Amino acid sequence: MLAFQKGSELSFQELVERNHGRVIGLIYRFISDSSDAEDLAQEVFLRIYRARKTYKPTAKFSTWMFRITANVSLNALRSRANRRDDVSIDQMSDFGDGPRAMPDPDSSLPDVRLHQRELQEKVQEAIRALPEKQQVAVILNKYEGMSYADIARTIGCTTMAVKSLLARARDNLKDRLLLYIQTGRGRQPVS
């Protein structure tokens, strides 16, 4: 990043190549749409390019990049809040090869695979339903493996606030997923 700040276009290309997959994976965790994730990743790198002079080397580049990525993702979610898109089963595994991705179903039994994909979809829906800061904290912690301190720097709060956000998110997710896990039916009435 420092070489890019000094004007090296080649350094920017390397930066994009090195981080492209992680940025797309993170965006996908927010929006669950692979083609939109590609478009938004371009927006993220465009913002990084435009804001290169504001980057301070005292912070980790990845923290700065993740903050930009989270902001772009949340802005996209806000702009399409009125037109809720459903997630197809095929989309759930589009980015399943990341280092912290949810496990892809291994079983050869169709019912087990279907149940695992349904569970993945329910988890993603539950995460997307969290308040924004909780959503960002969960995604950065569980899928990107970021420490509490890095998350705090990314979202602009204290480490204790991150712990609190994650605890509340865990409770919210448990409440949302408990019925589905117990019955396999989600919020449908039990007959």
C-alpha positions as a Markdown table, in Angstrom:
| # | Residue | x | y | z |
|---|---|---|---|---|
| 1 | Met | 0.0 | 0.0 | 0.0 |
| 2 | Leu | 2.8 | 2.4 | 0.8 |
| 3 | Ala | 4.4 | 1.9 | -2.7 |
| 4 | Phe | 0.9 | 2.5 | -4.2 |
| 5 | Gln | 0.6 | 5.7 | -2.1 |
| 6 | Lys | 3.8 | 6.9 | -3.6 |
| 7 | Gly | 2.4 | 6.4 | -7.2 |
| 8 | Ser | 3.2 | 2.9 | -8.2 |
| 9 | Glu | 0.3 | 1.6 | -10.3 |
| 10 | Leu | 1.9 | -1.9 | -10.4 |
| 11 | Ser | 1.6 | -2.0 | -6.6 |
| 12 | Phe | -2.1 | -1.2 | -6.9 |
| 13 | Gln | -2.5 | -4.1 | -9.3 |
| 14 | Glu | -0.7 | -6.4 | -6.9 |
| 15 | Leu | -2.9 | -5.2 | -4.0 |
| 16 | Val | -6.1 | -5.9 | -6.0 |
| 17 | Glu | -4.9 | -9.4 | -7.0 |
| 18 | Arg | -3.8 | -10.3 | -3.5 |
| 19 | Asn | -7.1 | -9.1 | -1.9 |
| 20 | His | -9.7 | -9.6 | -4.6 |
| 21 | Gly | -11.0 | -13.0 | -3.3 |
| 22 | Arg | -11.2 | -11.9 | 0.3 |
| 23 | Val | -13.1 | -8.7 | -0.6 |
| 24 | Ile | -15.6 | -10.6 | -2.8 |
| 25 | Gly | -16.0 | -13.3 | -0.1 |
| 26 | Leu | -16.7 | -10.6 | 2.6 |
| 27 | Ile | -19.2 | -8.8 | 0.4 |
| 28 | Tyr | -20.9 | -12.0 | -0.5 |
| 29 | Arg | -21.4 | -12.7 | 3.3 |
| 30 | Phe | -23.3 | -9.5 | 3.5 |
| 31 | Ile | -25.4 | -9.6 | 0.3 |
| 32 | Ser | -25.5 | -13.3 | -0.9 |
| 33 | Asp | -25.4 | -12.4 | -4.6 |
| 34 | Ser | -22.2 | -13.4 | -6.5 |
| 35 | Ser | -22.7 | -11.0 | -9.5 |
| 36 | Asp | -23.4 | -8.0 | -7.2 |
| 37 | Ala | -20.4 | -9.1 | -5.1 |
| 38 | Glu | -18.2 | -8.7 | -8.2 |
| 39 | Asp | -19.6 | -5.3 | -8.9 |
| 40 | Leu | -19.2 | -4.1 | -5.4 |
| 41 | Ala | -15.7 | -5.4 | -5.2 |
| 42 | Gln | -14.8 | -3.1 | -8.1 |
| 43 | Glu | -16.4 | -0.3 | -6.1 |
| 44 | Val | -14.3 | -1.2 | -3.1 |
| 45 | Phe | -11.1 | -1.1 | -5.0 |
| 46 | Leu | -12.1 | 2.1 | -6.7 |
| 47 | Arg | -12.7 | 3.7 | -3.3 |
| 48 | Ile | -9.3 | 2.4 | -2.1 |
| 49 | Tyr | -7.7 | 3.9 | -5.2 |
| 50 | Arg | -9.4 | 7.3 | -4.6 |
| 51 | Ala | -8.7 | 7.3 | -0.9 |
| 52 | Arg | -5.1 | 6.1 | -1.1 |
| 53 | Lys | -3.7 | 9.4 | 0.3 |
| 54 | Thr | -5.9 | 9.2 | 3.4 |
| 55 | Tyr | -4.5 | 5.8 | 4.4 |
| 56 | Lys | -2.4 | 6.0 | 7.5 |
| 57 | Pro | 0.2 | 3.3 | 7.9 |
| 58 | Thr | -0.4 | 3.2 | 11.7 |
| 59 | Ala | -3.4 | 1.1 | 11.0 |
| 60 | Lys | -3.3 | -2.3 | 9.3 |
| 61 | Phe | -4.2 | -2.1 | 5.6 |
| 62 | Ser | -6.5 | -5.1 | 6.0 |
| 63 | Thr | -8.5 | -3.3 | 8.7 |
| 64 | Trp | -8.8 | -0.2 | 6.5 |
| 65 | Met | -9.8 | -2.3 | 3.5 |
| 66 | Phe | -12.4 | -4.3 | 5.5 |
| 67 | Arg | -13.9 | -1.0 | 6.8 |
| 68 | Ile | -14.4 | 0.2 | 3.2 |
| 69 | Thr | -15.7 | -3.2 | 2.2 |
| 70 | Ala | -18.2 | -3.3 | 5.0 |
| 71 | Asn | -19.4 | 0.2 | 4.3 |
| 72 | Val | -19.9 | -0.5 | 0.6 |
| 73 | Ser | -21.7 | -3.7 | 1.4 |
| 74 | Leu | -24.0 | -2.1 | 4.0 |
| 75 | Asn | -24.7 | 0.8 | 1.6 |
| 76 | Ala | -25.8 | -1.7 | -1.1 |
| 77 | Leu | -28.0 | -3.5 | 1.4 |
| 78 | Arg | -29.7 | -0.2 | 2.4 |
| 79 | Ser | -30.2 | 0.8 | -1.2 |
| 80 | Arg | -32.0 | -2.5 | -2.0 |
| 81 | Ala | -33.8 | -2.9 | 1.3 |
| 82 | Asn | -37.2 | -2.4 | -0.4 |
| 83 | Arg | -36.7 | -5.2 | -2.9 |
| 84 | Arg | -35.7 | -8.2 | -0.8 |
| 85 | Asp | -34.1 | -10.8 | -3.1 |
| 86 | Asp | -34.4 | -14.5 | -2.2 |
| 87 | Val | -31.2 | -16.5 | -2.0 |
| 88 | Ser | -31.1 | -19.5 | -4.2 |
| 89 | Ile | -29.6 | -22.8 | -3.0 |
| 90 | Asp | -27.0 | -22.6 | -5.8 |
| 91 | Gln | -25.8 | -19.2 | -4.5 |
| 92 | Met | -25.0 | -20.6 | -1.1 |
| 93 | Ser | -21.9 | -22.4 | -2.3 |
| 94 | Asp | -20.6 | -19.9 | -4.8 |
| 95 | Phe | -17.9 | -18.7 | -2.4 |
| 96 | Gly | -17.7 | -21.7 | -0.2 |
| 97 | Asp | -13.9 | -22.2 | -0.7 |
| 98 | Gly | -12.7 | -19.3 | 1.5 |
| 99 | Pro | -10.6 | -20.0 | 4.5 |
| 100 | Arg | -13.4 | -19.3 | 7.0 |
| 101 | Ala | -16.3 | -20.3 | 4.7 |
| 102 | Met | -19.2 | -22.5 | 6.0 |
| 103 | Pro | -18.6 | -26.1 | 5.3 |
| 104 | Asp | -19.9 | -27.4 | 2.0 |
| 105 | Pro | -22.1 | -30.5 | 2.4 |
| 106 | Asp | -19.9 | -33.7 | 1.9 |
| 107 | Ser | -22.6 | -36.2 | 2.3 |
| 108 | Ser | -23.9 | -38.2 | -0.7 |
| 109 | Leu | -27.3 | -38.4 | 0.8 |
| 110 | Pro | -29.6 | -36.0 | -1.0 |
| 111 | Asp | -31.8 | -35.3 | 2.1 |
| 112 | Val | -28.8 | -34.6 | 4.3 |
| 113 | Arg | -27.3 | -32.2 | 1.6 |
| 114 | Leu | -30.6 | -30.4 | 1.3 |
| 115 | His | -30.9 | -30.0 | 5.0 |
| 116 | Gln | -27.4 | -28.7 | 5.3 |
| 117 | Arg | -28.0 | -26.2 | 2.5 |
| 118 | Glu | -31.3 | -25.1 | 4.1 |
| 119 | Leu | -29.4 | -24.6 | 7.4 |
| 120 | Gln | -26.7 | -22.6 | 5.7 |
| 121 | Glu | -29.5 | -20.4 | 4.1 |
| 122 | Lys | -31.2 | -19.9 | 7.5 |
| 123 | Val | -27.9 | -18.9 | 9.1 |
| 124 | Gln | -27.2 | -16.4 | 6.4 |
| 125 | Glu | -30.7 | -15.0 | 6.6 |
| 126 | Ala | -30.4 | -14.7 | 10.4 |
| 127 | Ile | -27.0 | -12.9 | 10.1 |
| 128 | Arg | -28.5 | -10.5 | 7.5 |
| 129 | Ala | -31.4 | -9.8 | 9.9 |
| 130 | Leu | -29.0 | -8.6 | 12.7 |
| 131 | Pro | -28.6 | -4.9 | 13.4 |
| 132 | Glu | -25.7 | -3.6 | 11.2 |
| 133 | Lys | -23.0 | -3.4 | 13.8 |
| 134 | Gln | -23.7 | -6.9 | 15.0 |
| 135 | Gln | -23.8 | -8.2 | 11.5 |
| 136 | Val | -20.4 | -6.6 | 10.7 |
| 137 | Ala | -18.9 | -7.9 | 13.9 |
| 138 | Val | -20.1 | -11.5 | 13.3 |
| 139 | Ile | -18.9 | -11.6 | 9.7 |
| 140 | Leu | -15.5 | -10.1 | 10.5 |
| 141 | Asn | -15.0 | -12.4 | 13.5 |
| 142 | Lys | -16.5 | -15.7 | 12.3 |
| 143 | Tyr | -15.8 | -15.6 | 8.5 |
| 144 | Glu | -12.7 | -13.4 | 8.3 |
| 145 | Gly | -11.1 | -14.5 | 11.6 |
| 146 | Met | -10.4 | -11.0 | 12.8 |
| 147 | Ser | -9.5 | -10.3 | 16.4 |
| 148 | Tyr | -11.7 | -8.2 | 18.7 |
| 149 | Ala | -9.2 | -5.4 | 18.5 |
| 150 | Asp | -9.1 | -5.4 | 14.7 |
| 151 | Ile | -12.9 | -5.4 | 14.5 |
| 152 | Ala | -13.0 | -2.5 | 17.0 |
| 153 | Arg | -10.7 | -0.5 | 14.7 |
| 154 | Thr | -12.7 | -1.5 | 11.6 |
| 155 | Ile | -16.1 | -0.4 | 13.0 |
| 156 | Gly | -14.8 | 2.4 | 15.2 |
| 157 | Cys | -15.6 | 1.2 | 18.7 |
| 158 | Thr | -13.9 | -0.3 | 21.8 |
| 159 | Thr | -12.9 | -3.9 | 22.2 |
| 160 | Met | -15.4 | -4.2 | 25.0 |
| 161 | Ala | -18.1 | -2.9 | 22.6 |
| 162 | Val | -17.2 | -5.6 | 20.1 |
| 163 | Lys | -17.5 | -8.3 | 22.8 |
| 164 | Ser | -20.9 | -6.9 | 23.7 |
| 165 | Leu | -22.0 | -6.8 | 20.0 |
| 166 | Leu | -20.9 | -10.4 | 19.5 |
| 167 | Ala | -22.7 | -11.6 | 22.7 |
| 168 | Arg | -25.9 | -9.8 | 21.6 |
| 169 | Ala | -25.5 | -11.2 | 18.1 |
| 170 | Arg | -25.0 | -14.7 | 19.4 |
| 171 | Asp | -28.2 | -14.3 | 21.5 |
| 172 | Asn | -30.2 | -12.9 | 18.5 |
| 173 | Leu | -28.9 | -15.7 | 16.3 |
| 174 | Lys | -29.8 | -18.4 | 18.8 |
| 175 | Asp | -33.3 | -17.0 | 19.2 |
| 176 | Arg | -33.8 | -16.9 | 15.4 |
| 177 | Leu | -32.4 | -20.3 | 14.7 |
| 178 | Leu | -33.5 | -22.3 | 17.7 |
| 179 | Leu | -36.9 | -23.2 | 16.4 |
| 180 | Tyr | -35.5 | -24.2 | 13.0 |
| 181 | Ile | -32.8 | -26.4 | 14.6 |
| 182 | Gln | -35.3 | -28.1 | 16.9 |
| 183 | Thr | -38.0 | -28.8 | 14.3 |
| 184 | Gly | -36.2 | -28.4 | 11.0 |
| 185 | Arg | -39.0 | -26.0 | 9.9 |
| 186 | Gly | -37.9 | -22.6 | 10.9 |
| 187 | Arg | -40.6 | -20.2 | 12.0 |
| 188 | Gln | -43.4 | -22.3 | 10.6 |
| 189 | Pro | -46.1 | -23.4 | 13.1 |
| 190 | Val | -45.6 | -26.9 | 14.5 |
| 191 | Ser | -48.6 | -29.1 | 13.9 |
